[in-house]
Tab-separated table of C-alpha atoms and ligand atoms in Angstrom:
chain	number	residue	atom	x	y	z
A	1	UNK	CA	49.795	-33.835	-27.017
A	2	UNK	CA	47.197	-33.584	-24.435
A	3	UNK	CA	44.125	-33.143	-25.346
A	4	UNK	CA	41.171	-31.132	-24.070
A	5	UNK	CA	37.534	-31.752	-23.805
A	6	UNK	CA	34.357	-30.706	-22.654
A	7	UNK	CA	31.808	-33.097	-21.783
A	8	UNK	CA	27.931	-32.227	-22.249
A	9	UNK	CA	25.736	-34.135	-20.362
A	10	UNK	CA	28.589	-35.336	-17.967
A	11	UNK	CA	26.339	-36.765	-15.216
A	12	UNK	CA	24.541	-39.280	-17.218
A	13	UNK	CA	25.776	-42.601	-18.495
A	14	UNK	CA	27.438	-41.850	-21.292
A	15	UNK	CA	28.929	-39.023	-19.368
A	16	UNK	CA	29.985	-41.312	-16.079
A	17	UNK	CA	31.774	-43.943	-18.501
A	18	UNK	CA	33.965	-41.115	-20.574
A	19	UNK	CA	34.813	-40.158	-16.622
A	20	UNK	CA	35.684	-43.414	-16.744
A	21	UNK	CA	37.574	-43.416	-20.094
A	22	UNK	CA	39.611	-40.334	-19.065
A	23	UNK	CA	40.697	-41.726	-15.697
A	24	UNK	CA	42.296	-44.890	-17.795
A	25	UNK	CA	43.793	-42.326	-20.206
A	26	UNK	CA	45.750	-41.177	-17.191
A	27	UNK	CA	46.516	-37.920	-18.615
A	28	UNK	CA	46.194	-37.922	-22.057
A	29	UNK	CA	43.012	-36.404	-21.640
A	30	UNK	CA	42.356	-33.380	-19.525
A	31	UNK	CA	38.801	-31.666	-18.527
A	32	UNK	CA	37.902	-28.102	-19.599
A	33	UNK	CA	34.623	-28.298	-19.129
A	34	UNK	CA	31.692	-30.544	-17.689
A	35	UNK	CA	27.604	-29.439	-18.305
A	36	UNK	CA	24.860	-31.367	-16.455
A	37	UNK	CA	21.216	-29.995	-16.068
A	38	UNK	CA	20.282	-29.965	-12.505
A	39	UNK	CA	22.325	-32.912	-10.700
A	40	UNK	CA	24.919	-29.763	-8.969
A	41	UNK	CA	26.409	-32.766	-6.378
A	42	UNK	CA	27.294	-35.385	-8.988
A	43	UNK	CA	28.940	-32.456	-11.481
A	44	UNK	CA	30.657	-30.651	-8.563
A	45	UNK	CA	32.015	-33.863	-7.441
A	46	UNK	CA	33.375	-35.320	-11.035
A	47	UNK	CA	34.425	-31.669	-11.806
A	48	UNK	CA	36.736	-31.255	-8.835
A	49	UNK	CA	37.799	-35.045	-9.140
A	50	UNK	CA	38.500	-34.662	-13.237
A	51	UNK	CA	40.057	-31.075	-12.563
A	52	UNK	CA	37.609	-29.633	-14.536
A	53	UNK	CA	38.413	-25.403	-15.167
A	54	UNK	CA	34.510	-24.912	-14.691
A	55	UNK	CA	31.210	-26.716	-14.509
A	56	UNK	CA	27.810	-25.474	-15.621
A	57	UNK	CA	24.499	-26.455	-15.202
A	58	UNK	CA	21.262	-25.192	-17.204
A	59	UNK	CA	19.277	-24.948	-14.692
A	60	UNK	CA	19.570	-21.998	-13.172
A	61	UNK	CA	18.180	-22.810	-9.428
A	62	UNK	CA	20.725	-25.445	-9.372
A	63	UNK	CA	23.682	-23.617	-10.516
A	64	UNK	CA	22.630	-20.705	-7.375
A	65	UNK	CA	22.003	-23.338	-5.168
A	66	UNK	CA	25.977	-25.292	-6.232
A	67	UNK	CA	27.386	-21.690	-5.852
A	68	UNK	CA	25.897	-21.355	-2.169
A	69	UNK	CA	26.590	-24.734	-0.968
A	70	UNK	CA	30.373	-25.038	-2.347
A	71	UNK	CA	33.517	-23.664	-0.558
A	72	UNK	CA	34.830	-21.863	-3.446
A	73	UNK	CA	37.404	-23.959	-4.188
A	74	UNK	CA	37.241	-25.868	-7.137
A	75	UNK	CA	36.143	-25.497	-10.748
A	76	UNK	CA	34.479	-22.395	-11.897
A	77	UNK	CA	30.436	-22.555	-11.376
A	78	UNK	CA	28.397	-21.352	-14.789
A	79	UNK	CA	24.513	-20.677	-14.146
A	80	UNK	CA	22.299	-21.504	-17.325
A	81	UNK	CA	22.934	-21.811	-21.312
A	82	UNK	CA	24.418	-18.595	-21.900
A	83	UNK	CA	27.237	-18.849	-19.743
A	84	UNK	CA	27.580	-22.200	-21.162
A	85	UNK	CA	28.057	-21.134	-24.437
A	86	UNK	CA	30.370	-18.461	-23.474
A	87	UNK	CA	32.494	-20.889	-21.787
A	88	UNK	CA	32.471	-23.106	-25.324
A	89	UNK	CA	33.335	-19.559	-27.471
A	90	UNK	CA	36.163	-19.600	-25.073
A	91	UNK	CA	38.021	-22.993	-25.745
A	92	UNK	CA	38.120	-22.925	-29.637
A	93	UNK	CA	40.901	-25.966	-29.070
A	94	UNK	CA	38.597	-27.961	-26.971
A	95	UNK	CA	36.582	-31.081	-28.767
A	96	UNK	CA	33.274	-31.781	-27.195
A	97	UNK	CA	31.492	-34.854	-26.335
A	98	UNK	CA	27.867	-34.239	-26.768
A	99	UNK	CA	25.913	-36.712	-24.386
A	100	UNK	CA	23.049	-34.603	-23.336
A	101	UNK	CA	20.071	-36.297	-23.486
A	102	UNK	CA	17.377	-35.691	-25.858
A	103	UNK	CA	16.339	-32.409	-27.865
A	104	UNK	CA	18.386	-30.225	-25.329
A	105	UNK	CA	22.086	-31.357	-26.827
A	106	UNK	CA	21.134	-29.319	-30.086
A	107	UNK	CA	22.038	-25.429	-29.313
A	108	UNK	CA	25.473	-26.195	-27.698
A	109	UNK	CA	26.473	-29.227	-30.167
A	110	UNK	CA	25.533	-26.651	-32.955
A	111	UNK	CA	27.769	-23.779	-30.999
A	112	UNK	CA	30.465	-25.864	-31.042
A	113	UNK	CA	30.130	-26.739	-34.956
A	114	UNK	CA	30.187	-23.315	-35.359
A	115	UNK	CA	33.368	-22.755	-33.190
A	116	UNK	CA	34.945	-25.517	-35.696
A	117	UNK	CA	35.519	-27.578	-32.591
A	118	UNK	CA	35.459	-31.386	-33.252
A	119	UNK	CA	32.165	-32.738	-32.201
A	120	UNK	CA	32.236	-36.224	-30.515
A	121	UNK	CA	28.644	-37.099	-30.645
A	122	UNK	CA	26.581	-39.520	-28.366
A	123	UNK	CA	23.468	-37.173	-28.226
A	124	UNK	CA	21.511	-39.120	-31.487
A	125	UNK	CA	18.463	-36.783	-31.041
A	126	UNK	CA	20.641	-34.001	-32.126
A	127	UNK	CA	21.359	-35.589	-35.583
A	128	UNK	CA	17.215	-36.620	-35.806
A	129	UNK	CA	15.811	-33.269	-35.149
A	130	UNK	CA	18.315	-31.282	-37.204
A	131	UNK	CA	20.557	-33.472	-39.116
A	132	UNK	CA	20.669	-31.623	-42.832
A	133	UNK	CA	21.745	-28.403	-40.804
A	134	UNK	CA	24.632	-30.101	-38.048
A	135	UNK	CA	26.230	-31.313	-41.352
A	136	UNK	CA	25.777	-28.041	-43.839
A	137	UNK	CA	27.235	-26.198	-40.614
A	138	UNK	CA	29.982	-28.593	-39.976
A	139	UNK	CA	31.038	-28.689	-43.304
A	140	UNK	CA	31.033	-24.931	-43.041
A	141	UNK	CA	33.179	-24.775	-40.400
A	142	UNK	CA	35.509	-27.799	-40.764
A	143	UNK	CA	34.445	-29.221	-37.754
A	144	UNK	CA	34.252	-32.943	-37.999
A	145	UNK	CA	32.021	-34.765	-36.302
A	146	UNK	CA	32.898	-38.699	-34.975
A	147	UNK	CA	30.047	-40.916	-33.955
A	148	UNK	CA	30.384	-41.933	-29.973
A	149	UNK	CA	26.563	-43.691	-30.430
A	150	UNK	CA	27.987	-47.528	-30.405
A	151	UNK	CA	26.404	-49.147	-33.932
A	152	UNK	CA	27.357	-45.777	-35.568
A	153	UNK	CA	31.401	-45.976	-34.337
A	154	UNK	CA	31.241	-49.755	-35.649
A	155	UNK	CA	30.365	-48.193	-38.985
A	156	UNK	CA	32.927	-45.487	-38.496
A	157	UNK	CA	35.658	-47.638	-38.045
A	158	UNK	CA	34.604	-50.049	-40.571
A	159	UNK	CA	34.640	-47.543	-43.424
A	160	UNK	CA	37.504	-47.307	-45.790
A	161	UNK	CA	37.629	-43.972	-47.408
A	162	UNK	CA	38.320	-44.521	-51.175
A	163	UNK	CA	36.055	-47.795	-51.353
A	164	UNK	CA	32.274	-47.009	-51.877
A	165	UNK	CA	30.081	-49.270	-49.377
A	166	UNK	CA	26.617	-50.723	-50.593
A	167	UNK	CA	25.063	-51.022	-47.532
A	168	UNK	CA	25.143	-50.075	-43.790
A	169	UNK	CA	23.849	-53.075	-41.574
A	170	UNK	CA	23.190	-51.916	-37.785
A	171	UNK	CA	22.340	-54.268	-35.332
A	172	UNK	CA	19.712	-53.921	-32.298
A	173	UNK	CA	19.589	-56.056	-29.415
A	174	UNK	CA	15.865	-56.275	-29.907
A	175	UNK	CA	15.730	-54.842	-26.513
A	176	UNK	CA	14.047	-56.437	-23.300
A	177	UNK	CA	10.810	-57.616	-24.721
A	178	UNK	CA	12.758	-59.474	-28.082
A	179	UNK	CA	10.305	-62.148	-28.666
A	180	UNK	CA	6.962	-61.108	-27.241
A	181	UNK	CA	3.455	-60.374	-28.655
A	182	UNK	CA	1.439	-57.488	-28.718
A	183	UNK	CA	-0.691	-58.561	-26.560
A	184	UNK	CA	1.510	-59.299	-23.692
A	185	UNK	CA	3.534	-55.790	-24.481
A	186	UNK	CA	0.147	-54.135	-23.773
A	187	UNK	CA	0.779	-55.026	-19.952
A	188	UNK	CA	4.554	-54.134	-19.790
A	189	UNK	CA	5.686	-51.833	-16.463
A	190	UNK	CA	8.331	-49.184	-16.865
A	191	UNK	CA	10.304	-51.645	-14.553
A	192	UNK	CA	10.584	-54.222	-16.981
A	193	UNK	CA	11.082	-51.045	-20.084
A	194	UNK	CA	14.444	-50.371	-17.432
A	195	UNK	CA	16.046	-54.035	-17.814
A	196	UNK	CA	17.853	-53.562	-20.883
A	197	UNK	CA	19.481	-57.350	-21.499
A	198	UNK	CA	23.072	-56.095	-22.394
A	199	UNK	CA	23.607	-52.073	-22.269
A	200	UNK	CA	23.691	-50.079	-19.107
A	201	UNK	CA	22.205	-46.734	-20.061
A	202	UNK	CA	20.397	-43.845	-19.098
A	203	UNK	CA	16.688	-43.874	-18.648
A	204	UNK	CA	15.181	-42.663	-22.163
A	205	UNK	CA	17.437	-44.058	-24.696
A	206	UNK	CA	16.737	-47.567	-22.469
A	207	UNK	CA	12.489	-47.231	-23.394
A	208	UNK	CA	13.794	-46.503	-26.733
A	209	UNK	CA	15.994	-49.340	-27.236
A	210	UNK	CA	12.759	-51.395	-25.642
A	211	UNK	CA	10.181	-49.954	-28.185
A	212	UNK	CA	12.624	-50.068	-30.770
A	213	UNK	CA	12.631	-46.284	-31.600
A	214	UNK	CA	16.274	-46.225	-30.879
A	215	UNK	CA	17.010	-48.484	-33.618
A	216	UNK	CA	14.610	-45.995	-35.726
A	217	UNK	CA	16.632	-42.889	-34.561
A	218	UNK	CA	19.913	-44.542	-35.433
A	219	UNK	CA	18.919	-45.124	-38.868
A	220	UNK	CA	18.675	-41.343	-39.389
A	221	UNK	CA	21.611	-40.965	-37.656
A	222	UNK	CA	23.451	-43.071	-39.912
A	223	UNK	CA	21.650	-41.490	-42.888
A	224	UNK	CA	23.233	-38.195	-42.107
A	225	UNK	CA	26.393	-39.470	-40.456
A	226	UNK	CA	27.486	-41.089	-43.352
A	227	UNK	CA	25.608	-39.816	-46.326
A	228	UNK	CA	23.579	-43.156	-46.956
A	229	UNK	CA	20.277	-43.606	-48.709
A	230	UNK	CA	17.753	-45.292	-46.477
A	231	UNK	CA	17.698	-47.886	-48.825
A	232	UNK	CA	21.203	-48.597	-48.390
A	233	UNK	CA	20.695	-49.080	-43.920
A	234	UNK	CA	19.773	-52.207	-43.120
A	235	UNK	CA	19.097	-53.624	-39.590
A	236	UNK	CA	19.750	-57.171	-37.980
A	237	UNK	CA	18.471	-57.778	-34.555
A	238	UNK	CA	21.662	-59.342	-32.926
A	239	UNK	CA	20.710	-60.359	-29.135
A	240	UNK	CA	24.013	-60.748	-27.937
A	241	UNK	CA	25.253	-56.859	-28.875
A	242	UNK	CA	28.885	-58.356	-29.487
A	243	UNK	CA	29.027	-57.113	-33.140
A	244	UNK	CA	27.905	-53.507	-33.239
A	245	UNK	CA	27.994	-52.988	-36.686
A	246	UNK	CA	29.041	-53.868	-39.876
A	247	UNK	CA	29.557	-52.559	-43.784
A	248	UNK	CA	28.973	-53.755	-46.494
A	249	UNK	CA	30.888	-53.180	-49.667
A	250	UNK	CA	30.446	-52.983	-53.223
A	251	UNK	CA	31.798	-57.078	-53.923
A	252	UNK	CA	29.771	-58.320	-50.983
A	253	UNK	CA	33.324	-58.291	-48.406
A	254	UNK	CA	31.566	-57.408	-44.807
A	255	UNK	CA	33.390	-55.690	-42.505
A	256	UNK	CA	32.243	-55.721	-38.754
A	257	UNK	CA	33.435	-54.199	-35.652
A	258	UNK	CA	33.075	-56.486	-32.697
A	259	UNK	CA	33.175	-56.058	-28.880
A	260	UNK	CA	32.051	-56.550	-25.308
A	261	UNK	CA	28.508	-54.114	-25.099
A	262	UNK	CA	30.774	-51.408	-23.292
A	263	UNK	CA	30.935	-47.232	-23.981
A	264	UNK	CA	34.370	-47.444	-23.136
A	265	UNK	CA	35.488	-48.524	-26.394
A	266	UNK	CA	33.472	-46.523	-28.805
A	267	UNK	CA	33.882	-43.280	-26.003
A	268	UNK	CA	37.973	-43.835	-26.494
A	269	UNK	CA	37.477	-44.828	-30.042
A	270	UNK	CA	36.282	-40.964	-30.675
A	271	UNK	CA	38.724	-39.356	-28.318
A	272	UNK	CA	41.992	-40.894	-29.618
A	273	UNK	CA	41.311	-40.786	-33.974
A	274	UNK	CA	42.842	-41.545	-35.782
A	275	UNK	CA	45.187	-43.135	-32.924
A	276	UNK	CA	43.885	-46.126	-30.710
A	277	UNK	CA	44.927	-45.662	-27.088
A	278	UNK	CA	44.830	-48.354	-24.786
A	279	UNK	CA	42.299	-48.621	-21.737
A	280	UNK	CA	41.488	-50.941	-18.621
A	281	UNK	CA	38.177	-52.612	-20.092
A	282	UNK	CA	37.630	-56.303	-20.141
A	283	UNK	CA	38.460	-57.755	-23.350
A	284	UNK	CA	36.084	-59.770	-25.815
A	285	UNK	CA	36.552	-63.869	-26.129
A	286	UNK	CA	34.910	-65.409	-28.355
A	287	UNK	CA	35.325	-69.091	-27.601
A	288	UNK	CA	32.327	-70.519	-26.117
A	289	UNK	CA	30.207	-67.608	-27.736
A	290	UNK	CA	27.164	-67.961	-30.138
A	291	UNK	CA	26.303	-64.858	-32.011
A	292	UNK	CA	22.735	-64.973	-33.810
A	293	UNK	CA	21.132	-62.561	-36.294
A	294	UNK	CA	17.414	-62.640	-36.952
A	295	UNK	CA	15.674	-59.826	-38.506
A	296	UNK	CA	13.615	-56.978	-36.792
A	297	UNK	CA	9.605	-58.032	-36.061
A	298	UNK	CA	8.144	-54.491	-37.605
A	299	UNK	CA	4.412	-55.800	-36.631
A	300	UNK	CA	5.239	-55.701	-32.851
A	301	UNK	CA	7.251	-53.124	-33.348
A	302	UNK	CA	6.425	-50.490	-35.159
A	303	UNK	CA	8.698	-47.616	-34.582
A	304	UNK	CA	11.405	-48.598	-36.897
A	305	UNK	CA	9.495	-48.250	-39.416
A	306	UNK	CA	8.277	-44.953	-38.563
A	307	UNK	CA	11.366	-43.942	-38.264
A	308	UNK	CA	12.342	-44.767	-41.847
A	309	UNK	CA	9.065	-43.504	-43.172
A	310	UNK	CA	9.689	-39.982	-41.524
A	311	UNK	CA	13.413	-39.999	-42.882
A	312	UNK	CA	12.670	-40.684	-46.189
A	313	UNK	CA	10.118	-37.613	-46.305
A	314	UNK	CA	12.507	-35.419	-44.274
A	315	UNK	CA	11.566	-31.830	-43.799
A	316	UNK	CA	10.657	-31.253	-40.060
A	317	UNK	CA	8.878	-34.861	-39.851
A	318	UNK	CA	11.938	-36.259	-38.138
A	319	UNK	CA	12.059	-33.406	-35.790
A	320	UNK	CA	8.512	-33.697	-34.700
A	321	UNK	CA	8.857	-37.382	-34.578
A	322	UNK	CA	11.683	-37.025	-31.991
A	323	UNK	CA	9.447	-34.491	-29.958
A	324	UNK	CA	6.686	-36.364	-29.637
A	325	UNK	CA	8.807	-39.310	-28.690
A	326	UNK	CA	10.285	-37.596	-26.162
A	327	UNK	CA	7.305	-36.353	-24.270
A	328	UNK	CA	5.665	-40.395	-24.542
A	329	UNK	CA	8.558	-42.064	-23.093
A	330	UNK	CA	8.501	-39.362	-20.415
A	331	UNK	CA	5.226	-39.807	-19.904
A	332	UNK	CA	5.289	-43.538	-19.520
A	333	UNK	CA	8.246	-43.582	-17.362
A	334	UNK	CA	5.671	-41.231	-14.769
A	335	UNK	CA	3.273	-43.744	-15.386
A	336	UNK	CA	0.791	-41.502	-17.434
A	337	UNK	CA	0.891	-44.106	-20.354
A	338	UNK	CA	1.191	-47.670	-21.339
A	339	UNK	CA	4.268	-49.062	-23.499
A	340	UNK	CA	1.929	-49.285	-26.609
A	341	UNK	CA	1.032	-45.937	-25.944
A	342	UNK	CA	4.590	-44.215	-26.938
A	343	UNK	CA	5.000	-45.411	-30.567
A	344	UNK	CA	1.479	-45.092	-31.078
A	345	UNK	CA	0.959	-41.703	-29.694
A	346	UNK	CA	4.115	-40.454	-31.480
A	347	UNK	CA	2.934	-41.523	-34.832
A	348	UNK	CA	-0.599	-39.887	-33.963
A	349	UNK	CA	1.545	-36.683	-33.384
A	350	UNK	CA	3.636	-36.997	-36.941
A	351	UNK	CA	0.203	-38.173	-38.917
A	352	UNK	CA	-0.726	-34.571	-37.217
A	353	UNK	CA	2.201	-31.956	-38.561
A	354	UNK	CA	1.340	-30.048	-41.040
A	355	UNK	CA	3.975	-27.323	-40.889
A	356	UNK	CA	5.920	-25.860	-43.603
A	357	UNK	CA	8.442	-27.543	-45.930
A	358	UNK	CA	10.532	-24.825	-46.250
A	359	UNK	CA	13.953	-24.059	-45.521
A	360	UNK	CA	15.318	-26.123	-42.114
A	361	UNK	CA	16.551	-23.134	-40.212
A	362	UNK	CA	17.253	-23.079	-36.709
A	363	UNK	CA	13.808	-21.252	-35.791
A	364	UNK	CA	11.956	-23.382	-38.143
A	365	UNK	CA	13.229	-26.838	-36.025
A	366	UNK	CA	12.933	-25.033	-32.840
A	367	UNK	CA	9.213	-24.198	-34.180
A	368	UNK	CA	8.478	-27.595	-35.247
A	369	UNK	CA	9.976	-29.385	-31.921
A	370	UNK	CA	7.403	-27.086	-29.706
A	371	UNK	CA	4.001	-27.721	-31.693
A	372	UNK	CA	5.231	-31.800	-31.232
A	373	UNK	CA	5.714	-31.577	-27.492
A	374	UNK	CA	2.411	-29.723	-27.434
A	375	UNK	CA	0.462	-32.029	-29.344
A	376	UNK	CA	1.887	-34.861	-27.786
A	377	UNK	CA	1.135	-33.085	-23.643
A	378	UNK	CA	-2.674	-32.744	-25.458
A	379	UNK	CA	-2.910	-36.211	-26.306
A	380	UNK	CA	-1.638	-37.514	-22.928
A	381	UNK	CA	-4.213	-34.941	-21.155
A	382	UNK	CA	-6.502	-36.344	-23.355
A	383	UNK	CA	-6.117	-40.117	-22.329
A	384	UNK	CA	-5.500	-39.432	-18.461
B	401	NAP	N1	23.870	-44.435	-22.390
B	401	NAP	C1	24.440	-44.996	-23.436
B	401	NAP	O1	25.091	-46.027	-23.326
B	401	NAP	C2	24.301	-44.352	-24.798
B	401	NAP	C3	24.817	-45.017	-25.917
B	401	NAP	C4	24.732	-44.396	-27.150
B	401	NAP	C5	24.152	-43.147	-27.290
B	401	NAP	N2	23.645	-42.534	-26.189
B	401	NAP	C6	23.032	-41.206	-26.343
B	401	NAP	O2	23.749	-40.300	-25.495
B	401	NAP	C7	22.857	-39.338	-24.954
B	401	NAP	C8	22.912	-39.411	-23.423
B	401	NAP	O3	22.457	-40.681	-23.009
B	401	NAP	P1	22.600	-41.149	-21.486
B	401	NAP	O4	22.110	-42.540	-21.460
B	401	NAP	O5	23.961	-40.837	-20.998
B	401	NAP	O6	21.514	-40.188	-20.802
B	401	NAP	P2	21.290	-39.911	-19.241
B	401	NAP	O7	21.956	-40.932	-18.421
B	401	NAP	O8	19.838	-39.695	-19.078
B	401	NAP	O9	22.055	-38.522	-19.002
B	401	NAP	C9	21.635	-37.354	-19.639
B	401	NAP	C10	22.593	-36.216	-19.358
B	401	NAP	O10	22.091	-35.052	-20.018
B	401	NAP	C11	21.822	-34.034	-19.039
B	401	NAP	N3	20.595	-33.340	-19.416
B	401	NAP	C12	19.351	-33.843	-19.457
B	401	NAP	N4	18.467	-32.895	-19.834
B	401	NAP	C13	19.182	-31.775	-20.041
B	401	NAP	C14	18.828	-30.444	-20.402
B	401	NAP	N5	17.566	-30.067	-20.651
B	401	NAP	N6	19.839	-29.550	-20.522
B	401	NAP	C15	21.108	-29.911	-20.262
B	401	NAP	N7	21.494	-31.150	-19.900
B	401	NAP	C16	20.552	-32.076	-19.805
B	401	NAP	C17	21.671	-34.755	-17.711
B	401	NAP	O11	21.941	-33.881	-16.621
B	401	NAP	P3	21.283	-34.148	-15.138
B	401	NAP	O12	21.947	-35.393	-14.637
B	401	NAP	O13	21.629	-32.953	-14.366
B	401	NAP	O14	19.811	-34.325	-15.373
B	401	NAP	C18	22.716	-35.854	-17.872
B	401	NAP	O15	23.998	-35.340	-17.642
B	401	NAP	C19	21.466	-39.663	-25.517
B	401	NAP	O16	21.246	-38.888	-26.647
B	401	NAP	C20	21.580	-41.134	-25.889
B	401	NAP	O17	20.725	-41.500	-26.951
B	401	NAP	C21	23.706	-43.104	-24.945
């Protein structure tokens, strides 16, 4: 049967490679629905090529401007979140892959949980901010939600159902600066933050994967994903991104997924379970191949283990951490900032919160994301 889907954040990376994904699929797949934020010309011209039924941007400037400079013919232009969300009420059948970057993939992701509509989820910072309420409200709804984030679909496929595992062991690339001191990190440009030695992503998750935050973020991912203490998530930095996770069961058996570094797989992967379907990607040989493991440097790199500090308390420390991440990356990818500055500033920010530990309601996470990005825009004026 064919299957539809609406992609959220279809511009980006993650969103360019499921374009890719569904092309391959040659059919299997069709479009609903595409959402970008302000890039109108890319979205127009994957919506019309994907025969998407509408397109929608948040912005609403863009959206006007797409509806002034298009013919009319084509898919069906939607101007800001509300329409949006309309259009998602509308296509109950539809799964959605959630790719937005960032704190902005949390309202519709959680619209479509609501809907009951299988979530295929990319969009980590979604699962960071607000994980404890995604699941309660999946499991409310029966929508199931299947990791698209690389590391977490290794785990994902590795799983066996009936067989308890003992420990979930994710592996990093250790990024572009794998090796160096903090000393010469201090001196870093955003150029070199950009040249990610084996993934091809978009802009923020690449200064993540560089300080190492990423890896921190996936860890709470997998926490909620997979209902894992974070003393059962281990992390292996694994240079050559080939295996992208493994499991680890209760007689020591470890089962790892393996693979070129390429969304394709892990974007089909969610789109065809429990099936496989088979795509055009270039296929993994091993011969001639070293994989190493070594494990993570935590004095160089501190955000990992910020990351599993602000898990382990939970509340809204997760949520603010992700804020305040946010705003430093952005602000050292103007230039406003030096590398050191983004872990350091965030933590500064989460040593900072001193909000309420009460119930994790939508408000409450909305509440605590704006005093983060606050506090973190002070700190920046502050240093600048
Ligand atoms: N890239 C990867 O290989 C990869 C792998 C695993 C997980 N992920 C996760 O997937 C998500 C997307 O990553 P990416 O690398 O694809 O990011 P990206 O290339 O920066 O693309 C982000 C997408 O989100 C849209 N967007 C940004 N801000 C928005 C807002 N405020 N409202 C609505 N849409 C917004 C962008 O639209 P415009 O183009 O209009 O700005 C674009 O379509 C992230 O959460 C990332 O951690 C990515």
């Amino acid at each position: 049967m064919e299957q539809r889907l609406i992609v959220l954040g279809a511009t980006g990376s993650v969103g360019h490679t499921t374009a890719k994904v569904v092309r391959s699929l040659q059919g299997r797949v069709s479009v609903e629905g595409m959402v970008a934020h302000h890039n109108g010309e890319k979205l127009w011209e994957l919506g019309r090529e994907l025969n998407a039924r509408w397109v929608g941007l948040t912005d609403l400037a863009g959206a006007s401007r797409l509806k002034t400079e298009t013919d009319g013919h084509g898919p069906r232009i939607l101007a800001g979140m509300d329409e949006i969300l309309a259009a998602l009420a509308d296509s109950p059948k539809a799964r959605v892959l959630a790719a937005m970057s960032g704190f902005s993939g949390l309202i519709p992701t959680l619209a479509a949980i609501d809907r009951g509509m299988d979530v295929l989820l990319a969009n980590k910072e979604t699962l960071v901010a607000a994980g404890a309420l995604v699941m309660e409200r999946a499991q409310i709804s029966g929508s199931q939600i299947i990791p698209v984030d690389s590391e977490h679909s290794a785990v994902f496929q590795c799983l066996r159902p009936d067989q308890p595992f003992r420990r979930i062991i994710l592996t990093c690339s250790g990024g572009p600066f794998r090796g160096m001191t903090r000393q010469a990190l201090a001196g870093v440009t955003v150029a070199d933050a950009l040249q990610h030695p084996t993934w091809n992503m978009g802009a923020k998750i690449t200064v993540d994967s560089a300080t190492l935050m990423n890896k921190g973020l996936e860890v709470i991912e997998a926490h909620w994903l997979f209902g894992a203490r974070y003393s059962q998530i281990a992390v292996v930095v694994h240079p050559q991104s080939i295996v992208h996770s493994m499991v680890e069961f209760e007689d020591g058996a470890v089962m790892a997924q393996m693979g070129r570094p390429d969304m394709q797989v892990p974007i089909e992967v969610a789109l065809a379970w429990p099936e496989r379907w088979a795509i055009a990607t270039e296929r993994l040989d091993l011969a001639g191949t070293s994989l190493s493991f070594e494990s993570p440097d935590d004095e160089t790199f501190p955000a990992l283990n910020l990351a599993r500090e602000v898990g382990r308390a939970g509340g809204l420390g997760p949520c603010v951490m992700n804020a305040a991440n946010e705003v430093a990356v952005h602000a050292f990818l103007e230039g406003k900032i030096p590398f050191l500055d983004i872990v350091a500033m965030t933590r500064a920010v989460v040593e900072g919160w001193k909000g309420p530990s009460g119930p994790l309601n939508l408000e409450a996470i909305q509440a605590g994301d704006r005093w983060a990005r606050a506090m973190a825009q002070d700190l920046i004026s502050a240093r600048s």
